[in-house]
């Protein structure tokens, strides 16, 4: 599958010179990274003990003070293994993968306001699930994911095609077209779902929610882990590709190949996340933007940060969703929708938004 | 072809350049009048079709039953069309519409917030009409604040506004659904009806008070119809020509807020309907004068809603899918506009 490269936008990502290590020295940055990583780890442990059924506050306390989960009793440990641990892992995997996917997309399309949910990718994946549900209701999860991935890829390719048709004058037209394309695709999806009485299932897929995650129902997300690693290994190529086709080719990069690799990663990640947990909007947009403001645009350097903060943000949002209406849950997609859109608005309306 | 969506400069070249010569203006007038007459005729046919198609059973039951529905649909069509055209005039572009900028979502968020704060039982205990008027007033206030914030300060690019508006819509919808999750399930059931655009299940209870509000808003808008033509020239030109730009814009925003509240209260949020009908109207009537464009847009909206509903419901046997069809078409129109805009 060949995908047309997007035209450089008026203000490409790399218009701002790749900053040398922004603030503290290398060592300081490492320390900070370790600190944030520790915080995320602590939150993950907390997340293991937040929930309705089982592990008592005493159990949480015991675990935090050093006693391992064996102290929490056999059935508690069972809940931990079957439900809590998978859920926490799913949050971390999905969060980091979505954020990295967003970053890849921004680098490759050379536009800061693009991510899978503002480019029609996610909506296409949902359409794919709908189609496979209608055509082959009994298909295994892998089959559904495969179809969703193919649709996501096709949707993204369509988005890039449309972009190529527009001489882009404004950075903001790109996400606008993406959002509209997504709107049209989901209107079509809704129409079909409505006719076939599948609206409710559609609602379940489109709201990001980790509450259904159990052992045996999230493992597909490890695939996103692999994809994130691949993205990291190819980081330098993506950085060069982000400088634009001409520069990249001059530097001896197989531009088209790298572009396709990136888009396949993005589409697969979107498909896997949509199939297993649903849509988590704006995540891939906010996290990479914040990181690149702090650290510049060198993918190899920023990727670990993006992954870490993406995981952390989803974790925090998931915890909020679980606690705020205890013992009921607010789906993470809703919480991220609120947090993410506020952050996105901030990014948009900042004074120098047009330079971003 | 209605030109241009973007800058004030290109927004309305025709009135700017068209000489005031009687001949050209009356030619445009004649065309506009012909188009309006044709649209009116089609609208009448649509209404007649809606009332009579597939009607089995007693007429004295069918006609009043469908008649109320037609009235509600006409009211919605009018409110959406007029609010969109006026909004596009004061924002000096042809992509922004009240619903794209999150007006509908704001109304839904307000409703949800009220239910959350007061509780559905106490809220429904209030007089329904009073409640509606209170909501409309709140809506006008919030919309005013929102737009003060968005349009204040340095003039922002249209694409930025559009994107910000869409994201504000997402934000408000997320906030609404967040609050909805916190609301007691029983109360949520009361609220749920408000959340979905449904031209099929129109809330006819509010018809009377809606009509009153729409009439009041229209009266305010109609008195200033000539000022709106001047606003199309852009802010500096309008100010030079003696229009108090600030006041006019503020007034239009109030009118728009009222109209959007009415249409959202009656059928729920619709995103692209206004965009679709406004562009059809610009395209058909070939005039920039509001006394042509406004009725044309209202008629096109009426034809689309009533006719579309009649065809879908009684000919194709589909039920409430009209809103989805309209969303689909409207989204395509907007992509088309963006592409054309970019190409220029």
XYZ file of C-alpha atoms in Angstrom:
700
model
C 0.000 0.000 0.000
C 1.458 3.278 -0.961
C 0.447 6.392 0.779
C 0.837 9.785 -0.668
C 3.019 12.032 1.382
C 1.323 15.061 2.740
C 2.316 18.358 1.408
C 4.316 20.426 3.763
C 2.056 22.752 5.638
C 2.544 26.443 5.787
C 4.271 26.136 9.101
C 5.876 22.754 9.296
C 6.684 21.113 12.560
C 10.321 21.737 12.014
C 9.917 25.418 11.348
C 11.050 25.872 14.871
C 14.652 24.836 15.070
C 15.130 21.578 16.856
C 15.984 22.858 20.236
C 19.055 21.716 21.981
C 18.328 20.253 25.382
C 15.891 22.828 26.569
C 16.164 23.351 30.248
C 18.248 21.484 32.696
C 21.399 19.679 31.743
C 21.303 16.106 30.584
C 21.733 14.694 34.057
C 18.963 16.893 35.468
C 16.637 15.738 32.744
C 17.394 12.136 33.563
C 16.616 12.757 37.204
C 13.348 14.412 36.263
C 12.464 11.511 34.015
C 13.182 9.084 36.828
C 11.037 11.138 39.187
C 8.089 11.226 36.775
C 8.504 7.528 36.070
C 8.427 6.842 39.781
C 5.295 8.905 40.158
C 3.599 6.945 37.372
C 4.736 3.693 38.990
C 3.308 4.758 42.351
C 0.042 5.738 40.679
C -0.046 2.360 38.957
C 0.243 0.635 42.303
C -2.506 2.857 43.699
C -4.603 2.012 40.668
C -4.248 -1.678 41.538
C -6.078 -1.100 44.785
C -8.840 1.232 43.702
C -12.067 -0.537 42.925
C -15.437 -1.709 44.070
C -15.388 -5.323 45.049
C -12.408 -6.326 46.855
C -9.133 -5.103 48.093
C -9.909 -3.173 51.256
C -8.326 0.150 52.202
C -6.319 -1.863 54.708
C -5.064 -3.972 51.845
C -4.038 -0.858 49.920
C -2.233 0.423 52.978
C -0.516 -2.882 53.550
C 0.656 -2.988 49.984
C 1.922 0.580 50.052
C 3.845 0.000 53.231
C 5.710 -2.899 51.757
C 3.685 -6.010 52.368
C 3.136 -7.676 49.018
C -0.233 -8.605 47.730
C -0.016 -12.043 49.254
C -0.960 -10.331 52.513
C -4.158 -9.162 50.957
C -5.558 -12.659 50.960
C -6.082 -15.248 48.312
C -9.302 -13.950 46.752
C -7.926 -10.423 46.765
C -4.858 -11.624 44.957
C -7.143 -13.361 42.494
C -9.018 -10.149 41.775
C -5.719 -8.404 41.456
C -4.478 -10.835 38.854
C -7.683 -11.219 36.892
C -8.930 -7.653 36.926
C -6.729 -5.007 38.477
C -3.398 -5.878 36.996
C -4.766 -6.290 33.458
C -6.614 -3.034 33.788
C -3.602 -1.089 34.961
C -1.442 -2.637 32.266
C -4.068 -1.823 29.646
C -4.165 1.793 30.794
C -0.398 2.120 30.637
C -0.095 0.384 27.268
C -2.955 2.237 25.603
C -1.917 5.602 27.022
C 1.687 5.382 25.922
C 0.840 3.934 22.510
C -1.820 6.539 21.699
C 0.494 9.359 22.692
C 3.369 8.000 20.611
C 1.019 7.419 17.673
C -0.104 11.025 17.913
C 3.474 12.203 17.938
C 4.345 10.114 14.890
C 1.405 11.517 13.018
C 2.351 15.074 13.890
C 5.897 14.537 12.706
C 4.902 12.819 9.468
C 2.058 15.142 8.473
C 4.159 18.041 9.723
C 1.326 19.570 11.621
C 1.008 19.972 15.344
C -2.753 19.633 15.513
C -3.081 16.203 13.998
C -3.615 12.934 15.787
C -5.566 9.770 15.010
C -8.834 11.210 16.298
C -8.443 14.458 14.324
C -7.579 12.725 11.063
C -10.398 10.279 10.563
C -8.203 7.328 11.572
C -10.154 6.418 14.686
C -13.540 6.904 13.035
C -12.445 4.671 10.171
C -11.393 1.995 12.633
C -14.835 2.168 14.249
C -16.441 1.835 10.824
C -14.220 -1.185 10.230
C -15.430 -2.839 13.430
C -19.005 -2.139 12.433
C -18.483 -3.680 9.007
C -16.851 -6.802 10.388
C -19.583 -7.091 13.010
C -22.192 -7.069 10.280
C -20.380 -9.254 7.780
C -18.809 -11.762 10.140
C -20.225 -11.473 13.638
C -18.310 -14.509 14.809
C -14.883 -13.330 13.709
C -12.152 -13.696 16.308
C -10.794 -10.584 17.966
C -7.679 -10.673 15.818
C -9.812 -10.714 12.681
C -11.850 -7.748 13.877
C -8.702 -5.886 14.695
C -7.242 -6.664 11.314
C -10.277 -5.304 9.504
C -10.315 -2.252 11.748
C -6.647 -1.668 10.990
C -7.226 -1.906 7.250
C -10.054 0.622 7.518
C -7.936 2.890 9.688
C -5.159 2.764 7.132
C -7.558 3.496 4.295
C -9.109 6.378 6.234
C -5.722 7.896 6.962
C -4.692 7.481 3.335
C -7.883 9.252 2.262
C -7.097 12.057 4.684
C -3.614 12.454 3.202
C -5.041 12.399 -0.311
C -7.427 15.208 0.521
C -4.597 17.144 2.102
C -2.553 16.743 -1.032
C -5.360 18.322 -3.022
C -5.250 21.500 -0.952
C -2.425 23.927 -1.111
C -2.473 24.514 2.588
C -2.346 28.051 3.649
C -3.135 27.600 7.284
C -1.858 25.044 9.759
C -5.341 24.869 11.145
C -7.010 23.682 7.945
C -5.389 20.278 8.323
C -7.044 19.254 11.598
C -10.272 20.885 10.429
C -10.397 18.695 7.360
C -9.502 15.716 9.508
C -12.250 16.462 11.996
C -14.794 16.928 9.220
C -13.703 13.732 7.505
C -14.050 11.957 10.831
C -17.501 13.504 11.234
C -18.617 12.319 7.820
C -17.279 8.822 8.397
C -18.967 8.571 11.764
C -22.223 9.904 10.342
C -22.093 7.080 7.811
C -21.268 4.630 10.582
C -24.151 5.908 12.692
C -26.521 5.625 9.756
C -25.670 1.976 9.154
C -25.654 1.184 12.873
C -28.994 2.885 13.284
C -30.569 0.891 10.511
C -29.290 -2.375 11.953
C -29.998 -1.569 15.575
C -26.349 -1.559 16.506
C -26.244 1.948 17.946
C -25.757 0.680 21.446
C -22.766 -1.462 20.538
C -21.429 1.492 18.622
C -21.677 3.604 21.764
C -19.732 0.942 23.639
C -16.908 0.977 21.089
C -16.675 4.688 20.783
C -16.456 5.517 24.466
C -13.023 4.744 25.808
C -13.533 2.624 28.875
C -11.240 0.324 30.800
C -13.896 -1.113 33.070
C -14.410 -4.142 30.830
C -10.738 -5.038 30.815
C -10.060 -8.465 32.309
C -7.346 -11.031 31.917
C -7.777 -12.536 28.480
C -9.431 -9.439 27.064
C -6.643 -6.922 26.852
C -3.605 -8.880 25.674
C -3.919 -7.483 22.191
C -2.653 -4.231 23.660
C 0.791 -5.773 24.007
C 0.909 -5.419 20.256
C 0.843 -1.654 20.755
C 3.802 -2.079 23.079
C 5.709 -3.796 20.292
C 4.679 -1.055 17.875
C 5.804 1.636 20.302
C 9.190 -0.066 20.560
C 9.412 -0.194 16.755
C 8.595 3.505 16.643
C 11.356 4.169 19.126
C 13.884 2.108 17.197
C 13.032 4.002 14.019
C 12.928 7.314 15.867
C 15.785 8.964 14.022
C 14.250 8.139 10.675
C 10.993 9.732 11.728
C 12.832 12.829 12.871
C 14.490 13.123 9.475
C 11.238 12.373 7.635
C 9.656 15.158 9.658
C 12.009 17.620 7.989
C 10.142 17.145 4.755
C 10.498 15.021 1.712
C 13.284 16.968 0.023
C 15.534 17.207 3.053
C 14.898 13.591 3.964
C 15.678 12.361 0.468
C 18.812 14.474 0.326
C 19.922 12.913 3.570
C 19.516 9.480 1.990
C 16.312 8.431 3.646
C 13.811 6.180 1.934
C 11.137 8.768 2.578
C 8.148 6.869 1.332
C 9.076 3.723 3.216
C 9.439 5.580 6.493
C 6.179 7.393 5.911
C 4.370 4.141 5.256
C 5.936 2.517 8.308
C 4.754 5.405 10.451
C 1.241 5.308 9.068
C 1.004 1.552 9.526
C 2.083 1.947 13.147
C -0.441 4.717 13.742
C -3.271 2.785 12.091
C -2.505 -0.451 13.924
C -2.270 1.297 17.270
C -5.575 3.084 16.666
C -7.258 -0.130 15.607
C -5.986 -2.129 18.581
C -6.940 0.557 21.076
C -10.396 1.042 19.552
C -11.047 -2.703 19.498
C -10.006 -3.267 23.098
C -10.911 -0.086 24.980
C -12.595 2.382 22.631
C -11.795 5.939 21.614
C -9.629 8.089 23.846
C -9.813 11.528 22.252
C -7.126 14.226 22.099
C -4.561 12.218 24.014
C -2.184 11.920 21.092
C -2.521 15.607 20.523
C -1.969 17.102 23.924
C 0.882 15.018 25.262
C 3.267 15.353 22.298
C 2.599 19.079 22.088
C 3.449 19.620 25.722
C 6.568 17.485 25.448
C 7.783 19.158 22.295
C 7.418 22.553 23.922
C 9.684 21.394 26.670
C 12.142 19.209 24.807
C 12.023 20.054 21.116
C 11.313 17.757 18.222
C 13.960 15.071 18.315
C 11.804 11.957 18.270
C 14.424 9.760 19.910
C 14.726 12.086 22.845
C 11.052 12.903 23.222
C 9.532 9.468 22.583
C 10.180 8.109 26.105
C 8.708 11.260 27.598
C 5.671 11.126 25.346
C 5.075 7.482 26.204
C 5.546 8.076 29.917
C 3.345 11.143 30.126
C 0.699 9.568 27.903
C 0.519 6.582 30.218
C 0.492 8.870 33.251
C -2.279 11.100 31.904
C -4.571 8.202 31.044
C -3.827 6.637 34.407
C -4.776 9.813 36.252
C -7.928 10.230 34.147
C -8.880 6.596 34.726
C -8.376 7.023 38.451
C -10.487 10.179 38.454
C -13.189 8.338 36.540
C -13.136 5.522 39.051
C -13.128 7.662 42.169
C -15.368 10.600 41.342
C -18.599 8.639 41.323
C -17.541 5.708 43.455
C -18.800 2.984 43.317
C -19.894 3.813 39.754
C -17.429 4.627 37.045
C -17.101 7.440 34.593
C -15.487 6.081 31.408
C -11.981 7.294 30.793
C -12.946 8.559 27.337
C -15.269 11.083 28.940
C -12.685 12.264 31.456
C -9.996 12.541 28.792
C -12.527 14.347 26.594
C -12.881 17.042 29.227
C -9.210 17.269 30.227
C -7.930 16.856 26.679
C -10.188 19.419 25.076
C -9.353 22.009 27.721
C -5.645 21.442 27.102
C -6.188 21.505 23.341
C -8.059 24.791 23.591
C -5.206 26.160 25.615
C -2.731 25.107 22.945
C -4.907 26.648 20.232
C -5.624 29.965 21.839
C -2.206 30.615 23.288
C -0.814 33.815 21.916
C 1.697 32.167 19.646
C -0.637 29.413 18.475
C -0.128 30.343 14.873
C 3.589 29.970 15.202
C 3.297 26.607 16.872
C -22.095 30.597 -7.063
C -21.744 32.237 -3.755
C -18.147 33.234 -3.518
C -15.715 33.238 -0.713
C -15.836 32.144 2.814
C -12.919 33.751 4.332
C -11.828 37.207 4.968
C -14.023 40.223 5.271
C -12.377 41.482 2.116
C -13.669 38.643 0.014
C -16.751 37.972 2.047
C -18.984 40.205 0.070
C -17.460 41.593 -3.034
C -20.772 41.866 -4.776
C -22.455 44.499 -2.653
C -19.154 46.268 -2.325
C -18.606 46.545 -6.044
C -22.123 46.474 -7.371
C -22.996 49.981 -8.358
C -26.156 51.267 -6.812
C -27.553 51.579 -10.303
C -31.243 50.764 -10.371
C -31.015 48.436 -13.313
C -28.614 45.829 -11.897
C -30.185 45.832 -8.483
C -33.635 45.333 -9.889
C -32.379 42.511 -12.086
C -30.951 40.853 -8.992
C -34.177 41.623 -7.228
C -36.188 39.981 -9.931
C -34.084 36.855 -9.840
C -34.256 36.705 -6.062
C -38.000 37.157 -6.136
C -38.409 34.409 -8.693
C -36.267 32.063 -6.624
C -38.193 32.901 -3.477
C -41.506 32.261 -5.191
C -40.276 28.914 -6.490
C -38.919 27.947 -3.098
C -42.170 28.946 -1.470
C -44.103 26.759 -3.873
C -41.831 23.779 -3.234
C -42.120 24.340 0.505
C -45.907 24.292 0.236
C -45.745 21.056 -1.730
C -43.456 19.596 0.937
C -45.845 20.572 3.706
C -48.798 19.167 1.775
C -46.890 15.952 1.145
C -45.991 15.643 4.784
C -49.578 16.139 5.831
C -51.216 13.789 3.354
C -48.794 11.054 2.238
C -49.656 7.594 3.410
C -52.363 8.968 5.624
C -54.684 6.185 6.544
C -57.567 6.731 8.887
C -59.576 9.675 9.946
C -58.456 13.034 8.584
C -59.618 14.864 11.644
C -57.066 12.875 13.576
C -54.222 12.842 11.048
C -54.270 16.500 10.137
C -54.040 18.005 13.633
C -51.529 15.331 14.663
C -49.262 15.963 11.719
C -50.094 19.645 11.659
C -48.519 20.232 15.049
C -45.448 18.371 13.922
C -45.191 20.422 10.754
C -45.451 23.618 12.749
C -42.645 22.503 15.011
C -40.468 21.504 12.075
C -41.137 24.809 10.346
C -40.200 26.658 13.509
C -36.969 24.696 13.767
C -36.169 25.219 10.108
C -36.742 28.943 10.452
C -34.706 29.219 13.646
C -31.748 27.282 12.288
C -31.707 29.081 8.941
C -32.017 32.595 10.308
C -29.545 32.060 13.126
C -26.986 30.604 10.729
C -27.243 33.379 8.158
C -27.074 36.144 10.777
C -24.187 34.461 12.539
C -22.278 34.163 9.291
C -22.919 37.805 8.590
C -21.580 39.103 11.880
C -18.603 36.786 11.909
C -17.895 37.806 8.313
C -17.360 34.340 6.976
C -19.329 31.482 5.577
C -17.976 28.473 7.380
C -18.808 29.271 10.964
C -22.291 28.435 12.116
C -23.759 28.626 15.603
C -23.825 24.876 15.976
C -20.341 24.341 14.597
C -19.216 26.884 17.182
C -20.765 24.838 19.956
C -24.015 26.742 20.577
C -26.161 23.599 20.584
C -23.707 21.813 22.813
C -23.815 24.789 25.151
C -27.560 24.495 25.435
C -27.345 20.774 26.160
C -24.609 21.405 28.723
C -26.775 24.031 30.407
C -29.707 21.649 30.567
C -27.517 18.954 32.029
C -25.965 21.353 34.472
C -29.395 22.474 35.652
C -30.576 18.911 36.167
C -27.333 18.146 37.967
C -27.545 21.184 40.217
C -31.252 21.190 41.033
C -32.323 17.637 40.315
C -34.725 16.562 37.620
C -37.683 16.190 39.953
C -37.469 19.708 41.265
C -36.727 21.037 37.812
C -39.729 19.371 36.220
C -41.878 20.579 39.081
C -41.266 24.099 37.821
C -43.565 25.400 35.157
C -42.227 24.069 31.890
C -42.557 27.332 30.034
C -40.977 29.317 32.802
C -38.126 26.836 32.897
C -37.625 27.149 29.180
C -37.500 30.919 29.357
C -34.992 30.726 32.212
C -32.866 28.353 30.169
C -32.977 30.648 27.180
C -31.901 33.589 29.309
C -29.026 31.564 30.765
C -28.114 30.487 27.262
C -27.978 34.068 26.019
C -25.739 34.986 28.925
C -23.343 32.085 28.475
C -23.179 32.481 24.705
C -22.414 36.148 25.192
C -19.538 35.366 27.532
C -18.199 32.631 25.268
C -18.158 34.869 22.261
C -16.795 37.849 24.041
C -13.887 35.655 24.956
C -13.484 34.123 21.504
C -13.840 37.261 19.452
C -12.179 39.698 21.774
C -8.656 40.965 21.589
C -6.617 40.483 18.496
C -8.560 39.421 15.495
C -8.095 35.697 15.261
C -7.986 33.726 12.071
C -11.160 32.093 10.948
C -9.648 28.654 10.947
C -8.545 29.123 14.515
C -12.054 30.159 15.525
C -13.554 27.251 13.661
C -11.220 24.755 15.262
C -11.654 26.309 18.688
C -15.414 26.209 18.224
C -15.407 22.557 17.296
C -13.223 21.741 20.266
C -15.452 23.801 22.566
C -18.312 21.721 21.233
C -16.414 18.534 22.096
C -15.601 19.955 25.514
C -19.183 20.899 26.266
C -20.421 17.533 25.083
C -17.829 15.787 27.248
C -18.790 17.904 30.236
C -22.444 17.085 29.599
C -21.814 13.387 29.382
C -19.558 13.606 32.435
C -22.341 15.231 34.410
C -24.824 12.773 32.975
C -22.786 9.951 34.445
C -22.969 11.606 37.841
C -26.693 12.125 37.658
C -29.030 9.620 39.231
C -30.115 7.123 36.556
C -33.786 7.994 37.021
C -33.104 11.632 36.486
C -30.912 10.777 33.546
C -33.892 9.191 31.820
C -35.627 12.556 31.935
C -32.621 14.244 30.444
C -31.834 11.684 27.793
C -34.639 12.763 25.506
C -33.018 16.132 25.091
C -29.721 14.770 23.881
C -30.576 13.321 20.544
C -31.542 15.192 17.473
C -34.848 13.757 16.501
C -37.069 15.363 13.962
C -39.505 12.576 14.548
C -40.225 13.126 18.213
C -40.586 16.866 18.404
C -41.316 18.285 21.813
C -44.567 20.007 20.928
C -45.242 21.144 24.483
C -42.905 24.052 24.045
C -44.319 25.054 20.694
C -46.227 28.076 21.914
C -43.508 29.677 23.981
C -40.953 28.832 21.281
C -43.022 30.591 18.671
C -43.281 33.641 20.892
C -39.527 33.758 21.463
C -38.815 33.271 17.782
C -41.229 36.035 16.889
C -39.602 38.413 19.361
C -36.121 37.576 18.106
C -37.246 37.974 14.508
C -38.764 41.327 15.236
C -35.452 42.544 16.652
C -33.569 41.124 13.701
C -35.978 42.377 11.044
C -35.770 45.968 12.177
C -32.052 45.893 11.512
C -32.070 43.983 8.272
C -30.516 46.837 6.352
C -27.751 47.176 8.891
C -26.873 43.537 8.277
C -26.346 44.207 4.598
C -23.870 46.858 5.633
C -22.167 44.540 8.108
C -21.279 42.312 5.175
C -18.865 45.001 4.037
C -16.729 44.321 7.062
C -16.239 46.156 10.287
C -14.320 49.231 9.127
C -16.620 49.948 6.213
C -19.698 49.355 8.330
C -18.450 51.742 10.993
C -17.696 54.405 8.408
C -21.208 53.984 7.055
C -22.632 54.707 10.457
C -23.491 51.283 11.807
C -22.681 50.748 15.444
C -20.830 47.539 14.724
C -20.417 46.479 18.311
C -24.035 46.915 19.199
C -25.248 45.203 16.066
C -23.025 42.196 16.661
C -24.109 41.935 20.262
C -27.723 42.035 19.254
C -27.286 39.397 16.604
C -25.591 37.120 19.105
C -28.562 37.451 21.438
C -30.968 36.703 18.604
C -28.855 33.722 17.573
C -28.717 32.403 21.137
C -32.506 32.588 21.408
C -33.056 30.874 18.063
C -30.569 28.102 18.808
C -32.163 27.488 22.204
C -35.531 27.132 20.552
C -34.391 24.724 17.874
C -32.297 22.659 20.278
C -35.118 22.492 22.790
C -37.499 21.293 20.105
C -35.433 18.693 18.277
C -32.048 18.441 19.971
C -28.624 19.383 18.620
C -27.843 19.319 14.892
C -24.403 20.262 13.684
C -24.358 20.883 9.968
C -27.959 21.524 9.080
C -27.575 25.300 9.183
C -24.437 25.221 7.102
C -26.149 23.123 4.473
C -29.227 25.298 4.086
C -27.386 28.606 4.269
C -25.114 27.574 1.438
C -27.946 26.300 -0.675
C -29.657 29.627 -0.113
C -26.619 31.744 -1.029
C -26.193 29.636 -4.083
C -29.800 29.826 -5.235
C -30.758 33.383 -4.571
C -27.662 35.070 -5.971
C -28.159 38.139 -3.865
C -26.403 39.297 -0.772
C -29.314 41.203 0.643
C -30.662 39.829 3.836
C -34.215 40.406 2.794
C -33.604 37.842 0.066
C -31.147 35.522 1.747
C -32.985 35.148 5.049
C -36.331 34.029 3.608
C -34.562 31.854 1.049
C -32.580 30.091 3.768
C -35.697 29.609 5.860
C -37.572 28.159 2.896
C -34.723 25.841 1.935
C -34.549 24.668 5.530
C -38.282 24.062 5.586
C -38.106 22.104 2.346
C -35.188 20.042 3.585
C -36.762 19.283 6.945
C -40.396 18.819 6.084
C -39.801 17.362 2.642
C -36.937 15.194 3.814
C -38.953 13.932 6.738
C -41.944 13.240 4.489
C -39.846 11.302 1.998
C -37.913 9.354 4.611
C -40.864 8.632 6.815
C -43.662 7.981 4.372
C -41.966 7.002 1.127
C -38.845 5.147 2.195
C -40.265 3.943 5.477
C -37.198 4.981 7.449
C -37.746 6.659 10.750
C -35.578 9.257 12.418
C -32.587 8.931 10.153
C -33.010 12.404 8.652
C -30.645 14.046 11.119
C -27.952 11.561 10.179
C -28.454 12.156 6.468
C -28.290 15.907 7.027
C -25.117 15.523 9.096
C -23.515 13.509 6.351
C -24.387 16.003 3.612
C -23.451 18.967 5.784
C -20.077 17.462 6.648
C -19.362 16.909 2.960
C -20.351 20.498 2.177
C -17.967 21.765 4.834
C -15.080 19.661 3.537
C -15.853 20.962 0.066
C -15.833 24.540 1.313
C -12.530 24.041 3.093
C -10.990 22.507 -0.008
C -12.244 25.283 -2.250
C -11.144 27.828 0.258
C -7.683 26.325 0.400
C -7.395 26.161 -3.339
C -8.059 29.806 -3.818
